[in-house]
Amino acid sequence: MNLYEKLAKELEKQIKNGAYQFGERLPSVRQLHRETSMSISTVLQTMYLLEAKGLVEARPKRGYFVTFSPNQNVQTPVVYRPTTKEGPGNIEDTIQQVYGENDQHDPITNFSIGVPSSKMLPIARLKKIVRETMLDLTDACVHYEPIMGNPYLRRQVAQRTSLWENGLSPDDLITTNGCMNALALAMMAITKKGDRIITESPVYFGTIQLAKSLGLHVIEMPTHSNYGLDIEEVKKTMKKIDIAAVIVVSNFSNPLGYNMSVQSKRALVKICTSHQVPLIEEDLYGDVFFGTERPLPCKSFDQKGIVLWCSSVSKTLAPGYRVGWIAAGKYTDRILKSKLYHNVSSSSLSHEVVARFMDKGRYDNHLRQLRVALHHNLLKYLQVIQEYFPENTKTTFPNGGFLLWIELDPRIDTSQLYEPALNLGIKYAPGRMFTLRDQYKNCLRLSFGLDWNEQTATALTKLGLLLQHQLVSY
Ligand SMILES: Cc1ncc(COP(=O)(O)O)c(C=O)c1O
């Protein structure tokens, strides 16, 4: 870390812990220059960094002022306890409404979408690599790949695990068509109709829909919005009933955005190992961290091959390329069979392109920029939410990814407000979609992966005003 980044980090900490409050002036550039012995230009770089993150603003001839205070009005939700009551109706209708094709509302600000905006993706560089790949490879990637998948990609992914206690080898990895395909192969390989699986709550709607389609019973577990699955509850449940698998999004989960602590990850792996229950870990947001280093996955603590680690580049690079992978430990052979019957092969061209992109550090360079852009967005979103959303709004404060979970006054039903919001040109994901239980009606998920511009800021403000208006009408 450079000197200016260190100073920025220290000041950011003090802004976030309230030592410097909204509207207060930071020490002047000259003062910081004297106190830290850094050059004026280094101190200025610190300020530019804080400015880019939406934490301070420069006022001509007066200095830098704090523009952020996350905890002034907006609180963080705490533990979500699933109710025993089943949800009314079918959440598929809501999913169809939000993600179906028939979008006649234009222009729309789509906060429901689960990928970063195209402007944050390295499209020009990818185009170049696609062209180079086609020229370099004599067979133009027309053939089926070996069943394990592209060896070059598996090597690149294995290299990315070199900081783990027990890093992976290329032979531990099987490529898949995205993370959803990895999840589906895992669930098909280790569960059978009628089995029970454990998930967090709220949970990614794709997971519950897939489980339902396989005839599985989903047991949603209490989940803390900062730390994730309640491990003690998982333990109790496993002692009482047979569980076929646990599914968890360990790093910057969808929708809560939490990051499980290292202790929780270790504990979960230990419980699953002692009960011989496979742990399916989805880790597709882990590369988008806002701290200093990538959080480790549960897989890195897995000694017995009980964890099936699933990931993809869909949230960081190219959702349409369908490039993902799974490290399935002792279930590898079952996954290979499942892949053979369901997929035959992954998509050769896009997997080769991503391997090339990862090689030579291009992926890491891109990730560095993506993280700064998304962190900046998060802070901007929180500012608007604090200012325009109703006073008793609670919002998560994720340390990575690009999903915000918002809990509103219990009288608000975000499914009912969906149409009025759409009429204002705003889409979001209603909370009902993230459970099979009868809850989260007063919640919604927002993506902060959109470009931060006037349209986004206005749409977010309008959404806040709509919610305020709704409350007044009760
Ligand atoms: C938890 C989770 N799993 C899977 C997926 C789908 O990933 P992919 O596009 O790599 O299949 C998503 C996308 O939103 C997700 O959030």
CSV table of C-alpha atoms and ligand atoms in Angstrom, one decimal:
chain,number,residue,atom,x,y,z
A,1,MET,CA,0.0,0.0,0.0
A,2,ASN,CA,1.3,3.5,-0.9
A,3,LEU,CA,1.7,6.2,1.7
A,4,TYR,CA,-1.3,8.2,0.4
A,5,GLU,CA,-3.4,5.0,0.5
A,6,LYS,CA,-2.4,4.4,4.1
A,7,LEU,CA,-3.4,7.9,5.1
A,8,ALA,CA,-6.7,7.6,3.2
A,9,LYS,CA,-7.5,4.3,4.9
A,10,GLU,CA,-6.8,5.9,8.3
A,11,LEU,CA,-9.0,8.9,7.5
A,12,GLU,CA,-11.7,6.7,6.0
A,13,LYS,CA,-11.8,4.7,9.3
A,14,GLN,CA,-12.2,7.8,11.3
A,15,ILE,CA,-15.0,9.1,9.1
A,16,LYS,CA,-16.8,5.7,9.3
A,17,ASN,CA,-16.3,5.4,13.1
A,18,GLY,CA,-17.7,9.0,13.6
A,19,ALA,CA,-14.5,10.7,14.7
A,20,TYR,CA,-15.1,13.1,11.8
A,21,GLN,CA,-18.7,13.7,11.2
A,22,PHE,CA,-20.9,14.7,8.3
A,23,GLY,CA,-20.2,18.4,7.4
A,24,GLU,CA,-17.0,18.6,9.5
A,25,ARG,CA,-13.7,19.9,8.0
A,26,LEU,CA,-10.8,17.5,7.8
A,27,PRO,CA,-7.4,18.8,8.9
A,28,SER,CA,-6.0,21.0,6.1
A,29,VAL,CA,-3.6,19.7,3.5
A,30,ARG,CA,-0.8,21.8,5.0
A,31,GLN,CA,-1.5,20.5,8.5
A,32,LEU,CA,-1.4,16.9,7.3
A,33,HIS,CA,1.8,17.6,5.4
A,34,ARG,CA,3.4,18.9,8.6
A,35,GLU,CA,2.1,16.2,10.8
A,36,THR,CA,2.9,13.2,8.5
A,37,SER,CA,6.0,14.6,6.7
A,38,MET,CA,4.3,13.6,3.5
A,39,SER,CA,4.7,15.9,0.5
A,40,ILE,CA,1.8,18.2,-0.3
A,41,SER,CA,1.1,16.3,-3.5
A,42,THR,CA,1.0,13.0,-1.6
A,43,VAL,CA,-1.5,14.4,0.8
A,44,LEU,CA,-3.6,15.8,-2.1
A,45,GLN,CA,-3.6,12.3,-3.6
A,46,THR,CA,-5.1,11.1,-0.3
A,47,MET,CA,-7.9,13.7,-0.6
A,48,TYR,CA,-8.6,12.7,-4.2
A,49,LEU,CA,-9.0,9.1,-3.1
A,50,LEU,CA,-11.4,10.0,-0.3
A,51,GLU,CA,-13.3,12.3,-2.8
A,52,ALA,CA,-13.5,9.5,-5.3
A,53,LYS,CA,-15.1,7.3,-2.6
A,54,GLY,CA,-17.7,9.9,-1.9
A,55,LEU,CA,-16.4,10.5,1.7
A,56,VAL,CA,-15.3,14.1,1.4
A,57,GLU,CA,-15.8,17.1,-0.9
A,58,ALA,CA,-13.5,19.9,-1.7
A,59,ARG,CA,-14.8,23.4,-1.0
A,60,PRO,CA,-12.7,26.1,-2.8
A,61,LYS,CA,-10.4,27.9,-0.4
A,62,ARG,CA,-11.9,26.2,2.6
A,63,GLY,CA,-10.6,22.6,2.5
A,64,TYR,CA,-12.1,19.1,2.5
A,65,PHE,CA,-15.4,18.4,4.2
A,66,VAL,CA,-16.9,15.1,5.3
A,67,THR,CA,-19.9,14.2,3.1
A,68,PHE,CA,-20.7,10.8,4.6
A,69,SER,CA,-22.0,9.4,7.8
A,70,PRO,CA,-23.6,6.0,7.4
A,71,ASN,CA,-25.1,5.6,10.8
A,72,GLN,CA,-26.8,8.9,11.2
A,73,ASN,CA,-30.3,7.8,10.2
A,74,VAL,CA,-29.8,4.5,8.6
A,75,GLN,CA,-29.4,1.5,10.8
A,76,THR,CA,-28.3,-2.0,9.9
A,77,PRO,CA,-30.7,-4.9,10.1
A,78,VAL,CA,-29.6,-7.7,12.4
A,79,VAL,CA,-30.7,-11.4,12.5
A,80,TYR,CA,-33.3,-12.7,10.1
A,81,ARG,CA,-35.3,-15.6,11.6
A,82,PRO,CA,-37.3,-17.5,9.0
A,83,THR,CA,-41.0,-17.9,10.0
A,84,THR,CA,-42.6,-21.3,10.1
A,85,LYS,CA,-45.4,-20.0,7.9
A,86,GLU,CA,-45.1,-20.8,4.2
A,87,GLY,CA,-45.3,-17.8,1.8
A,88,PRO,CA,-48.6,-17.1,0.0
A,89,GLY,CA,-48.8,-17.8,-3.7
A,90,ASN,CA,-45.9,-18.4,-6.1
A,91,ILE,CA,-42.7,-16.4,-6.1
A,92,GLU,CA,-42.2,-17.5,-9.7
A,93,ASP,CA,-44.7,-14.8,-10.7
A,94,THR,CA,-42.7,-12.1,-9.0
A,95,ILE,CA,-39.4,-13.4,-10.5
A,96,GLN,CA,-41.0,-13.4,-14.0
A,97,GLN,CA,-42.4,-9.9,-13.4
A,98,VAL,CA,-38.9,-8.6,-12.5
A,99,TYR,CA,-36.7,-10.6,-14.9
A,100,GLY,CA,-39.2,-11.4,-17.7
A,101,GLU,CA,-38.6,-10.1,-21.2
A,102,ASN,CA,-41.6,-7.8,-21.6
A,103,ASP,CA,-40.1,-4.5,-20.5
A,104,GLN,CA,-42.1,-1.7,-22.0
A,105,HIS,CA,-40.9,0.9,-19.6
A,106,ASP,CA,-38.2,3.0,-21.1
A,107,PRO,CA,-35.9,4.5,-19.9
A,108,ILE,CA,-35.6,2.4,-16.9
A,109,THR,CA,-33.2,2.5,-14.0
A,110,ASN,CA,-32.8,-1.2,-13.2
A,111,PHE,CA,-31.6,-1.7,-9.6
A,112,SER,CA,-32.8,-5.3,-9.8
A,113,ILE,CA,-30.0,-6.5,-12.1
A,114,GLY,CA,-27.3,-8.6,-10.6
A,115,VAL,CA,-24.3,-7.6,-12.6
A,116,PRO,CA,-22.0,-4.5,-12.8
A,117,SER,CA,-22.8,-2.1,-15.6
A,118,SER,CA,-21.2,-2.6,-19.0
A,119,LYS,CA,-19.1,0.6,-18.4
A,120,MET,CA,-17.4,-1.2,-15.5
A,121,LEU,CA,-16.4,-4.2,-17.6
A,122,PRO,CA,-13.3,-4.3,-19.8
A,123,ILE,CA,-15.2,-4.7,-23.1
A,124,ALA,CA,-12.5,-3.3,-25.5
A,125,ARG,CA,-9.8,-5.6,-23.9
A,126,LEU,CA,-12.0,-8.6,-24.1
A,127,LYS,CA,-12.8,-7.9,-27.8
A,128,LYS,CA,-9.1,-7.8,-28.5
A,129,ILE,CA,-8.5,-11.1,-26.8
A,130,VAL,CA,-11.4,-12.8,-28.6
A,131,ARG,CA,-9.8,-11.7,-31.9
A,132,GLU,CA,-6.4,-12.9,-30.9
A,133,THR,CA,-7.7,-16.2,-29.7
A,134,MET,CA,-9.5,-16.9,-33.0
A,135,LEU,CA,-6.3,-16.0,-34.9
A,136,ASP,CA,-4.0,-18.1,-32.7
A,137,LEU,CA,-5.9,-21.3,-32.4
A,138,THR,CA,-6.0,-23.3,-35.6
A,139,ASP,CA,-9.2,-25.2,-34.7
A,140,ALA,CA,-11.0,-21.9,-33.8
A,141,CYS,CA,-12.3,-23.7,-30.6
A,142,VAL,CA,-14.8,-25.6,-32.6
A,143,HIS,CA,-14.3,-28.9,-30.7
A,144,TYR,CA,-15.6,-30.3,-27.5
A,145,GLU,CA,-13.3,-29.8,-24.6
A,146,PRO,CA,-11.9,-32.6,-22.3
A,147,ILE,CA,-14.6,-33.3,-19.7
A,148,MET,CA,-12.7,-31.6,-16.9
A,149,GLY,CA,-12.7,-28.5,-19.0
A,150,ASN,CA,-10.1,-26.1,-20.5
A,151,PRO,CA,-6.7,-27.0,-18.9
A,152,TYR,CA,-5.4,-23.4,-19.3
A,153,LEU,CA,-8.4,-22.0,-17.4
A,154,ARG,CA,-8.1,-24.6,-14.7
A,155,ARG,CA,-4.5,-23.7,-14.2
A,156,GLN,CA,-5.3,-20.0,-14.0
A,157,VAL,CA,-8.0,-20.6,-11.4
A,158,ALA,CA,-5.7,-22.9,-9.4
A,159,GLN,CA,-3.0,-20.2,-9.4
A,160,ARG,CA,-5.5,-17.8,-7.8
A,161,THR,CA,-5.8,-20.1,-4.8
A,162,SER,CA,-2.0,-20.1,-4.0
A,163,LEU,CA,-2.5,-18.0,-0.8
A,164,TRP,CA,-4.8,-20.6,0.7
A,165,GLU,CA,-3.4,-23.0,3.4
A,166,ASN,CA,-4.0,-25.8,0.9
A,167,GLY,CA,-4.2,-24.3,-2.6
A,168,LEU,CA,-6.0,-26.2,-5.4
A,169,SER,CA,-4.3,-27.9,-8.3
A,170,PRO,CA,-5.8,-27.8,-11.8
A,171,ASP,CA,-6.9,-31.4,-11.3
A,172,ASP,CA,-9.1,-30.3,-8.4
A,173,LEU,CA,-11.2,-28.1,-10.8
A,174,ILE,CA,-13.9,-28.8,-13.3
A,175,THR,CA,-15.1,-26.0,-15.5
A,176,THR,CA,-18.8,-25.2,-15.8
A,177,ASN,CA,-21.2,-22.9,-17.7
A,178,GLY,CA,-21.3,-20.3,-14.9
A,179,CYS,CA,-21.8,-20.7,-11.2
A,180,MET,CA,-25.5,-21.7,-11.6
A,181,ASN,CA,-24.4,-24.7,-13.7
A,182,ALA,CA,-21.9,-25.6,-11.0
A,183,LEU,CA,-24.6,-25.3,-8.3
A,184,ALA,CA,-27.0,-27.4,-10.4
A,185,LEU,CA,-24.4,-30.1,-11.1
A,186,ALA,CA,-23.5,-30.2,-7.4
A,187,MET,CA,-27.1,-30.5,-6.3
A,188,MET,CA,-27.9,-33.1,-8.8
A,189,ALA,CA,-24.8,-35.1,-7.9
A,190,ILE,CA,-25.3,-35.2,-4.1
A,191,THR,CA,-29.1,-35.0,-3.4
A,192,LYS,CA,-32.2,-36.9,-4.4
A,193,LYS,CA,-35.8,-36.0,-4.5
A,194,GLY,CA,-37.3,-35.5,-1.0
A,195,ASP,CA,-33.9,-34.6,0.6
A,196,ARG,CA,-33.6,-31.7,2.9
A,197,ILE,CA,-31.1,-28.9,2.3
A,198,ILE,CA,-30.1,-26.0,4.5
A,199,THR,CA,-29.8,-22.4,3.1
A,200,GLU,CA,-29.4,-19.0,4.5
A,201,SER,CA,-32.4,-16.7,4.8
A,202,PRO,CA,-33.1,-14.5,2.8
A,203,VAL,CA,-31.6,-16.7,0.1
A,204,TYR,CA,-30.8,-16.1,-3.6
A,205,PHE,CA,-34.0,-16.9,-5.5
A,206,GLY,CA,-32.2,-19.0,-8.1
A,207,THR,CA,-31.1,-21.5,-5.4
A,208,ILE,CA,-34.6,-22.0,-4.0
A,209,GLN,CA,-36.1,-22.4,-7.5
A,210,LEU,CA,-33.5,-24.9,-8.5
A,211,ALA,CA,-34.0,-26.9,-5.2
A,212,LYS,CA,-37.8,-26.9,-5.8
A,213,SER,CA,-37.3,-28.2,-9.4
A,214,LEU,CA,-35.2,-31.1,-8.0
A,215,GLY,CA,-37.9,-31.9,-5.4
A,216,LEU,CA,-35.8,-30.9,-2.4
A,217,HIS,CA,-37.1,-29.4,0.9
A,218,VAL,CA,-35.4,-26.1,1.7
A,219,ILE,CA,-34.8,-25.4,5.3
A,220,GLU,CA,-34.0,-21.7,5.6
A,221,MET,CA,-31.8,-20.9,8.6
A,222,PRO,CA,-31.6,-17.7,10.8
A,223,THR,CA,-29.0,-15.5,9.2
A,224,HIS,CA,-27.2,-12.4,10.6
A,225,SER,CA,-27.0,-9.6,8.1
A,226,ASN,CA,-23.3,-9.0,8.9
A,227,TYR,CA,-22.0,-12.5,9.7
A,228,GLY,CA,-24.2,-14.9,7.8
A,229,LEU,CA,-25.6,-18.3,8.7
A,230,ASP,CA,-26.3,-19.0,12.4
A,231,ILE,CA,-23.8,-21.8,12.9
A,232,GLU,CA,-25.3,-23.0,16.2
A,233,GLU,CA,-28.7,-23.4,14.5
A,234,VAL,CA,-27.1,-25.4,11.7
A,235,LYS,CA,-25.5,-27.6,14.3
A,236,LYS,CA,-28.8,-28.2,16.2
A,237,THR,CA,-30.6,-29.0,13.0
A,238,MET,CA,-28.1,-31.5,11.8
A,239,LYS,CA,-28.3,-33.3,15.2
A,240,LYS,CA,-32.1,-33.6,14.8
A,241,ILE,CA,-32.7,-34.4,11.2
A,242,ASP,CA,-30.9,-35.8,8.1
A,243,ILE,CA,-29.5,-33.0,5.9
A,244,ALA,CA,-28.3,-33.8,2.4
A,245,ALA,CA,-26.4,-30.5,1.8
A,246,VAL,CA,-25.8,-27.0,3.1
A,247,ILE,CA,-25.7,-24.2,0.5
A,248,VAL,CA,-24.0,-21.0,1.4
A,249,VAL,CA,-22.7,-17.8,-0.3
A,250,SER,CA,-19.8,-17.2,2.0
A,251,ASN,CA,-18.4,-13.9,0.7
A,252,PHE,CA,-20.7,-10.9,0.0
A,253,SER,CA,-23.8,-13.0,-0.1
A,254,ASN,CA,-26.8,-12.5,-2.4
A,255,PRO,CA,-29.0,-10.7,-1.2
A,256,LEU,CA,-27.6,-9.7,2.3
A,257,GLY,CA,-24.0,-8.9,1.2
A,258,TYR,CA,-22.5,-10.2,4.4
A,259,ASN,CA,-19.1,-11.8,4.7
A,260,MET,CA,-18.8,-14.8,7.0
A,261,SER,CA,-15.9,-14.5,9.5
A,262,VAL,CA,-13.0,-16.9,9.3
A,263,GLN,CA,-14.2,-18.5,12.5
A,264,SER,CA,-17.7,-19.1,11.1
A,265,LYS,CA,-16.3,-20.6,8.0
A,266,ARG,CA,-14.0,-22.9,9.9
A,267,ALA,CA,-16.9,-23.9,12.2
A,268,LEU,CA,-19.2,-24.6,9.4
A,269,VAL,CA,-16.7,-26.8,7.6
A,270,LYS,CA,-16.0,-28.6,10.9
A,271,ILE,CA,-19.8,-29.3,11.5
A,272,CYS,CA,-20.3,-30.4,7.9
A,273,THR,CA,-17.3,-32.7,8.1
A,274,SER,CA,-18.3,-34.3,11.4
A,275,HIS,CA,-21.9,-34.9,10.1
A,276,GLN,CA,-20.6,-36.0,6.6
A,277,VAL,CA,-22.9,-33.3,5.0
A,278,PRO,CA,-21.6,-31.8,1.7
A,279,LEU,CA,-21.1,-28.0,1.9
A,280,ILE,CA,-21.9,-26.3,-1.4
A,281,GLU,CA,-20.1,-22.9,-1.3
A,282,GLU,CA,-20.9,-20.3,-3.9
A,283,ASP,CA,-18.1,-17.8,-4.0
A,284,LEU,CA,-18.7,-15.7,-7.1
A,285,TYR,CA,-18.6,-12.3,-5.3
A,286,GLY,CA,-15.4,-12.8,-3.3
A,287,ASP,CA,-13.1,-11.1,-5.8
A,288,VAL,CA,-15.1,-7.8,-5.3
A,289,PHE,CA,-13.8,-7.0,-1.8
A,290,PHE,CA,-13.5,-3.4,-0.5
A,291,GLY,CA,-11.0,-4.3,2.3
A,292,THR,CA,-7.3,-5.0,1.8
A,293,GLU,CA,-7.5,-8.7,0.8
A,294,ARG,CA,-9.7,-11.2,-0.7
A,295,PRO,CA,-11.7,-13.1,1.9
A,296,LEU,CA,-10.9,-16.8,2.0
A,297,PRO,CA,-13.6,-19.3,1.1
A,298,CYS,CA,-14.7,-22.2,3.3
A,299,LYS,CA,-13.0,-24.4,0.8
A,300,SER,CA,-9.6,-23.2,2.0
A,301,PHE,CA,-10.3,-24.8,5.4
A,302,ASP,CA,-11.5,-28.1,4.0
A,303,GLN,CA,-9.3,-31.0,4.9
A,304,LYS,CA,-11.6,-33.8,3.9
A,305,GLY,CA,-13.0,-32.8,0.6
A,306,ILE,CA,-16.5,-32.1,2.0
A,307,VAL,CA,-16.8,-28.6,0.3
A,308,LEU,CA,-17.9,-28.1,-3.3
A,309,TRP,CA,-16.5,-24.7,-4.1
A,310,CYS,CA,-18.5,-23.1,-7.0
A,311,SER,CA,-17.6,-19.8,-8.7
A,312,SER,CA,-17.6,-17.9,-12.0
A,313,VAL,CA,-16.6,-14.7,-13.7
A,314,SER,CA,-20.2,-13.6,-14.1
A,315,LYS,CA,-20.1,-10.9,-11.4
A,316,THR,CA,-16.7,-9.5,-12.3
A,317,LEU,CA,-16.0,-9.9,-16.0
A,318,ALA,CA,-18.6,-11.3,-18.5
A,319,PRO,CA,-21.9,-12.9,-17.3
A,320,GLY,CA,-22.7,-13.8,-20.9
A,321,TYR,CA,-19.6,-15.9,-21.4
A,322,ARG,CA,-20.9,-18.6,-19.0
A,323,VAL,CA,-17.5,-19.3,-17.5
A,324,GLY,CA,-17.5,-21.0,-14.1
A,325,TRP,CA,-15.9,-23.8,-12.2
A,326,ILE,CA,-16.3,-26.2,-9.3
A,327,ALA,CA,-13.7,-27.8,-7.0
A,328,ALA,CA,-15.8,-30.7,-5.7
A,329,GLY,CA,-13.4,-32.5,-3.4
A,330,LYS,CA,-14.5,-36.1,-2.8
A,331,TYR,CA,-17.6,-35.6,-5.0
A,332,THR,CA,-15.4,-34.9,-8.2
A,333,ASP,CA,-16.3,-38.1,-9.9
A,334,ARG,CA,-20.0,-37.6,-9.4
A,335,ILE,CA,-19.8,-34.1,-10.8
A,336,LEU,CA,-17.9,-35.3,-13.8
A,337,LYS,CA,-20.7,-37.8,-14.6
A,338,SER,CA,-23.3,-35.2,-14.1
A,339,LYS,CA,-21.4,-32.8,-16.4
A,340,LEU,CA,-21.1,-35.4,-19.1
A,341,TYR,CA,-24.8,-36.2,-19.1
A,342,HIS,CA,-26.1,-32.6,-18.8
A,343,ASN,CA,-23.5,-30.5,-20.6
A,344,VAL,CA,-21.2,-32.7,-22.6
A,345,SER,CA,-18.7,-29.8,-22.7
A,346,SER,CA,-18.3,-26.2,-21.6
A,347,SER,CA,-18.2,-23.5,-24.2
A,348,SER,CA,-14.6,-23.7,-25.6
A,349,LEU,CA,-14.1,-20.2,-27.0
A,350,SER,CA,-15.3,-18.2,-24.0
A,351,HIS,CA,-13.4,-20.4,-21.5
A,352,GLU,CA,-10.2,-20.0,-23.5
A,353,VAL,CA,-10.7,-16.2,-23.7
A,354,VAL,CA,-11.1,-15.9,-19.9
A,355,ALA,CA,-8.0,-18.1,-19.3
A,356,ARG,CA,-6.0,-15.7,-21.5
A,357,PHE,CA,-7.5,-12.7,-19.7
A,358,MET,CA,-6.6,-14.1,-16.3
A,359,ASP,CA,-3.1,-14.8,-17.5
A,360,LYS,CA,-0.6,-11.9,-17.4
A,361,GLY,CA,-2.5,-10.1,-14.7
A,362,ARG,CA,-5.2,-8.5,-16.9
A,363,TYR,CA,-8.0,-9.9,-14.7
A,364,ASP,CA,-6.4,-8.5,-11.5
A,365,ASN,CA,-5.9,-5.1,-13.0
A,366,HIS,CA,-9.5,-5.0,-14.0
A,367,LEU,CA,-10.6,-6.2,-10.6
A,368,ARG,CA,-8.7,-3.4,-8.9
A,369,GLN,CA,-10.6,-0.8,-10.9
A,370,LEU,CA,-13.9,-2.6,-10.5
A,371,ARG,CA,-13.6,-2.6,-6.7
A,372,VAL,CA,-12.9,1.1,-6.5
A,373,ALA,CA,-15.8,1.9,-8.8
A,374,LEU,CA,-18.2,-0.3,-6.8
A,375,HIS,CA,-17.1,0.9,-3.4
A,376,HIS,CA,-17.5,4.5,-4.6
A,377,ASN,CA,-21.0,3.6,-5.8
A,378,LEU,CA,-21.9,2.0,-2.4
A,379,LEU,CA,-21.0,5.2,-0.6
A,380,LYS,CA,-23.0,7.4,-3.0
A,381,TYR,CA,-26.0,5.1,-2.6
A,382,LEU,CA,-25.8,5.2,1.1
A,383,GLN,CA,-25.7,9.0,1.1
A,384,VAL,CA,-28.9,9.2,-1.0
A,385,ILE,CA,-30.6,6.5,1.1
A,386,GLN,CA,-29.8,8.4,4.3
A,387,GLU,CA,-31.1,11.6,2.9
A,388,TYR,CA,-34.3,10.5,1.0
A,389,PHE,CA,-35.5,7.2,2.3
A,390,PRO,CA,-37.9,7.1,5.3
A,391,GLU,CA,-36.3,7.6,8.7
A,392,ASN,CA,-36.7,4.0,10.0
A,393,THR,CA,-35.0,2.4,6.9
A,394,LYS,CA,-32.4,-0.2,7.7
A,395,THR,CA,-29.7,-1.0,5.2
A,396,THR,CA,-26.8,-3.5,5.1
A,397,PHE,CA,-23.3,-2.0,4.7
A,398,PRO,CA,-21.5,-4.7,2.6
A,399,ASN,CA,-17.8,-4.8,2.5
A,400,GLY,CA,-17.8,-6.1,-1.1
A,401,GLY,CA,-20.0,-7.2,-4.0
A,402,PHE,CA,-22.7,-4.8,-5.3
A,403,LEU,CA,-25.9,-5.8,-3.5
A,404,LEU,CA,-27.7,-3.8,-0.8
A,405,TRP,CA,-30.5,-5.2,1.2
A,406,ILE,CA,-33.0,-2.7,2.5
A,407,GLU,CA,-35.5,-3.2,5.3
A,408,LEU,CA,-38.4,-0.8,5.4
A,409,ASP,CA,-41.2,0.0,7.7
A,410,PRO,CA,-43.3,-3.2,8.3
A,411,ARG,CA,-46.4,-1.5,6.7
A,412,ILE,CA,-44.7,-1.3,3.3
A,413,ASP,CA,-45.1,-4.1,0.9
A,414,THR,CA,-42.4,-3.9,-1.8
A,415,SER,CA,-44.2,-6.3,-4.1
A,416,GLN,CA,-47.2,-4.0,-4.1
A,417,LEU,CA,-45.1,-0.9,-4.7
A,418,TYR,CA,-43.3,-2.6,-7.6
A,419,GLU,CA,-45.7,-1.3,-10.3
A,420,PRO,CA,-45.8,2.3,-9.0
A,421,ALA,CA,-42.0,2.3,-8.9
A,422,LEU,CA,-42.0,0.9,-12.5
A,423,ASN,CA,-44.2,3.7,-13.6
A,424,LEU,CA,-41.5,6.0,-12.3
A,425,GLY,CA,-38.9,4.1,-14.4
A,426,ILE,CA,-37.4,2.2,-11.5
A,427,LYS,CA,-37.0,-1.5,-11.1
A,428,TYR,CA,-35.8,-3.3,-7.9
A,429,ALA,CA,-36.0,-6.9,-6.6
A,430,PRO,CA,-38.8,-7.2,-4.0
A,431,GLY,CA,-37.9,-9.0,-0.7
A,432,ARG,CA,-40.5,-11.7,-1.2
A,433,MET,CA,-38.4,-13.3,-4.0
A,434,PHE,CA,-35.7,-14.3,-1.5
A,435,THR,CA,-37.6,-16.8,0.6
A,436,LEU,CA,-40.3,-19.6,0.5
A,437,ARG,CA,-41.6,-18.3,3.8
A,438,ASP,CA,-44.1,-15.6,4.5
A,439,GLN,CA,-41.7,-12.7,5.1
A,440,TYR,CA,-39.5,-10.0,3.7
A,441,LYS,CA,-42.4,-8.2,2.2
A,442,ASN,CA,-41.1,-4.9,3.6
A,443,CYS,CA,-37.6,-5.5,2.2
A,444,LEU,CA,-36.0,-5.0,-1.2
A,445,ARG,CA,-32.6,-5.7,-2.9
A,446,LEU,CA,-30.8,-2.9,-4.8
A,447,SER,CA,-27.8,-3.4,-7.0
A,448,PHE,CA,-25.2,-0.7,-6.7
A,449,GLY,CA,-23.4,-2.0,-9.8
A,450,LEU,CA,-25.1,0.7,-12.0
A,451,ASP,CA,-23.1,3.7,-13.2
A,452,TRP,CA,-23.3,6.5,-10.8
A,453,ASN,CA,-24.8,9.4,-12.8
A,454,GLU,CA,-27.6,11.8,-12.7
A,455,GLN,CA,-30.2,9.2,-13.9
A,456,THR,CA,-29.2,6.8,-11.1
A,457,ALA,CA,-29.1,9.4,-8.4
A,458,THR,CA,-32.5,10.8,-9.5
A,459,ALA,CA,-34.1,7.3,-9.6
A,460,LEU,CA,-32.8,6.4,-6.2
A,461,THR,CA,-34.1,9.7,-4.8
A,462,LYS,CA,-37.5,9.1,-6.4
A,463,LEU,CA,-37.6,5.7,-4.9
A,464,GLY,CA,-37.0,7.1,-1.5
A,465,LEU,CA,-39.6,9.8,-2.0
A,466,LEU,CA,-42.1,7.1,-3.2
A,467,LEU,CA,-41.5,5.1,0.0
A,468,GLN,CA,-41.9,8.2,2.1
A,469,HIS,CA,-45.2,9.1,0.3
A,470,GLN,CA,-46.4,5.6,0.8
A,471,LEU,CA,-45.9,5.8,4.6
A,472,VAL,CA,-47.7,9.1,4.8
A,473,SER,CA,-50.7,7.4,3.1
A,474,TYR,CA,-51.1,4.8,5.9
B,1,LIG,C1,-25.7,-16.8,-5.4
B,1,LIG,C2,-25.7,-16.9,-6.9
B,1,LIG,N1,-25.5,-18.0,-7.5
B,1,LIG,C3,-25.5,-18.1,-8.9
B,1,LIG,C4,-25.7,-17.0,-9.7
B,1,LIG,C5,-25.7,-17.1,-11.1
B,1,LIG,O1,-24.3,-17.1,-11.5
B,1,LIG,P1,-23.8,-17.4,-13.0
B,1,LIG,O2,-24.3,-16.3,-13.9
B,1,LIG,O3,-22.3,-17.5,-12.9
B,1,LIG,O4,-24.4,-18.7,-13.4
B,1,LIG,C6,-26.0,-15.8,-9.1
B,1,LIG,C7,-26.3,-14.6,-9.9
B,1,LIG,O5,-27.0,-13.7,-9.4
B,1,LIG,C8,-25.9,-15.7,-7.6
B,1,LIG,O6,-26.1,-14.5,-7.0
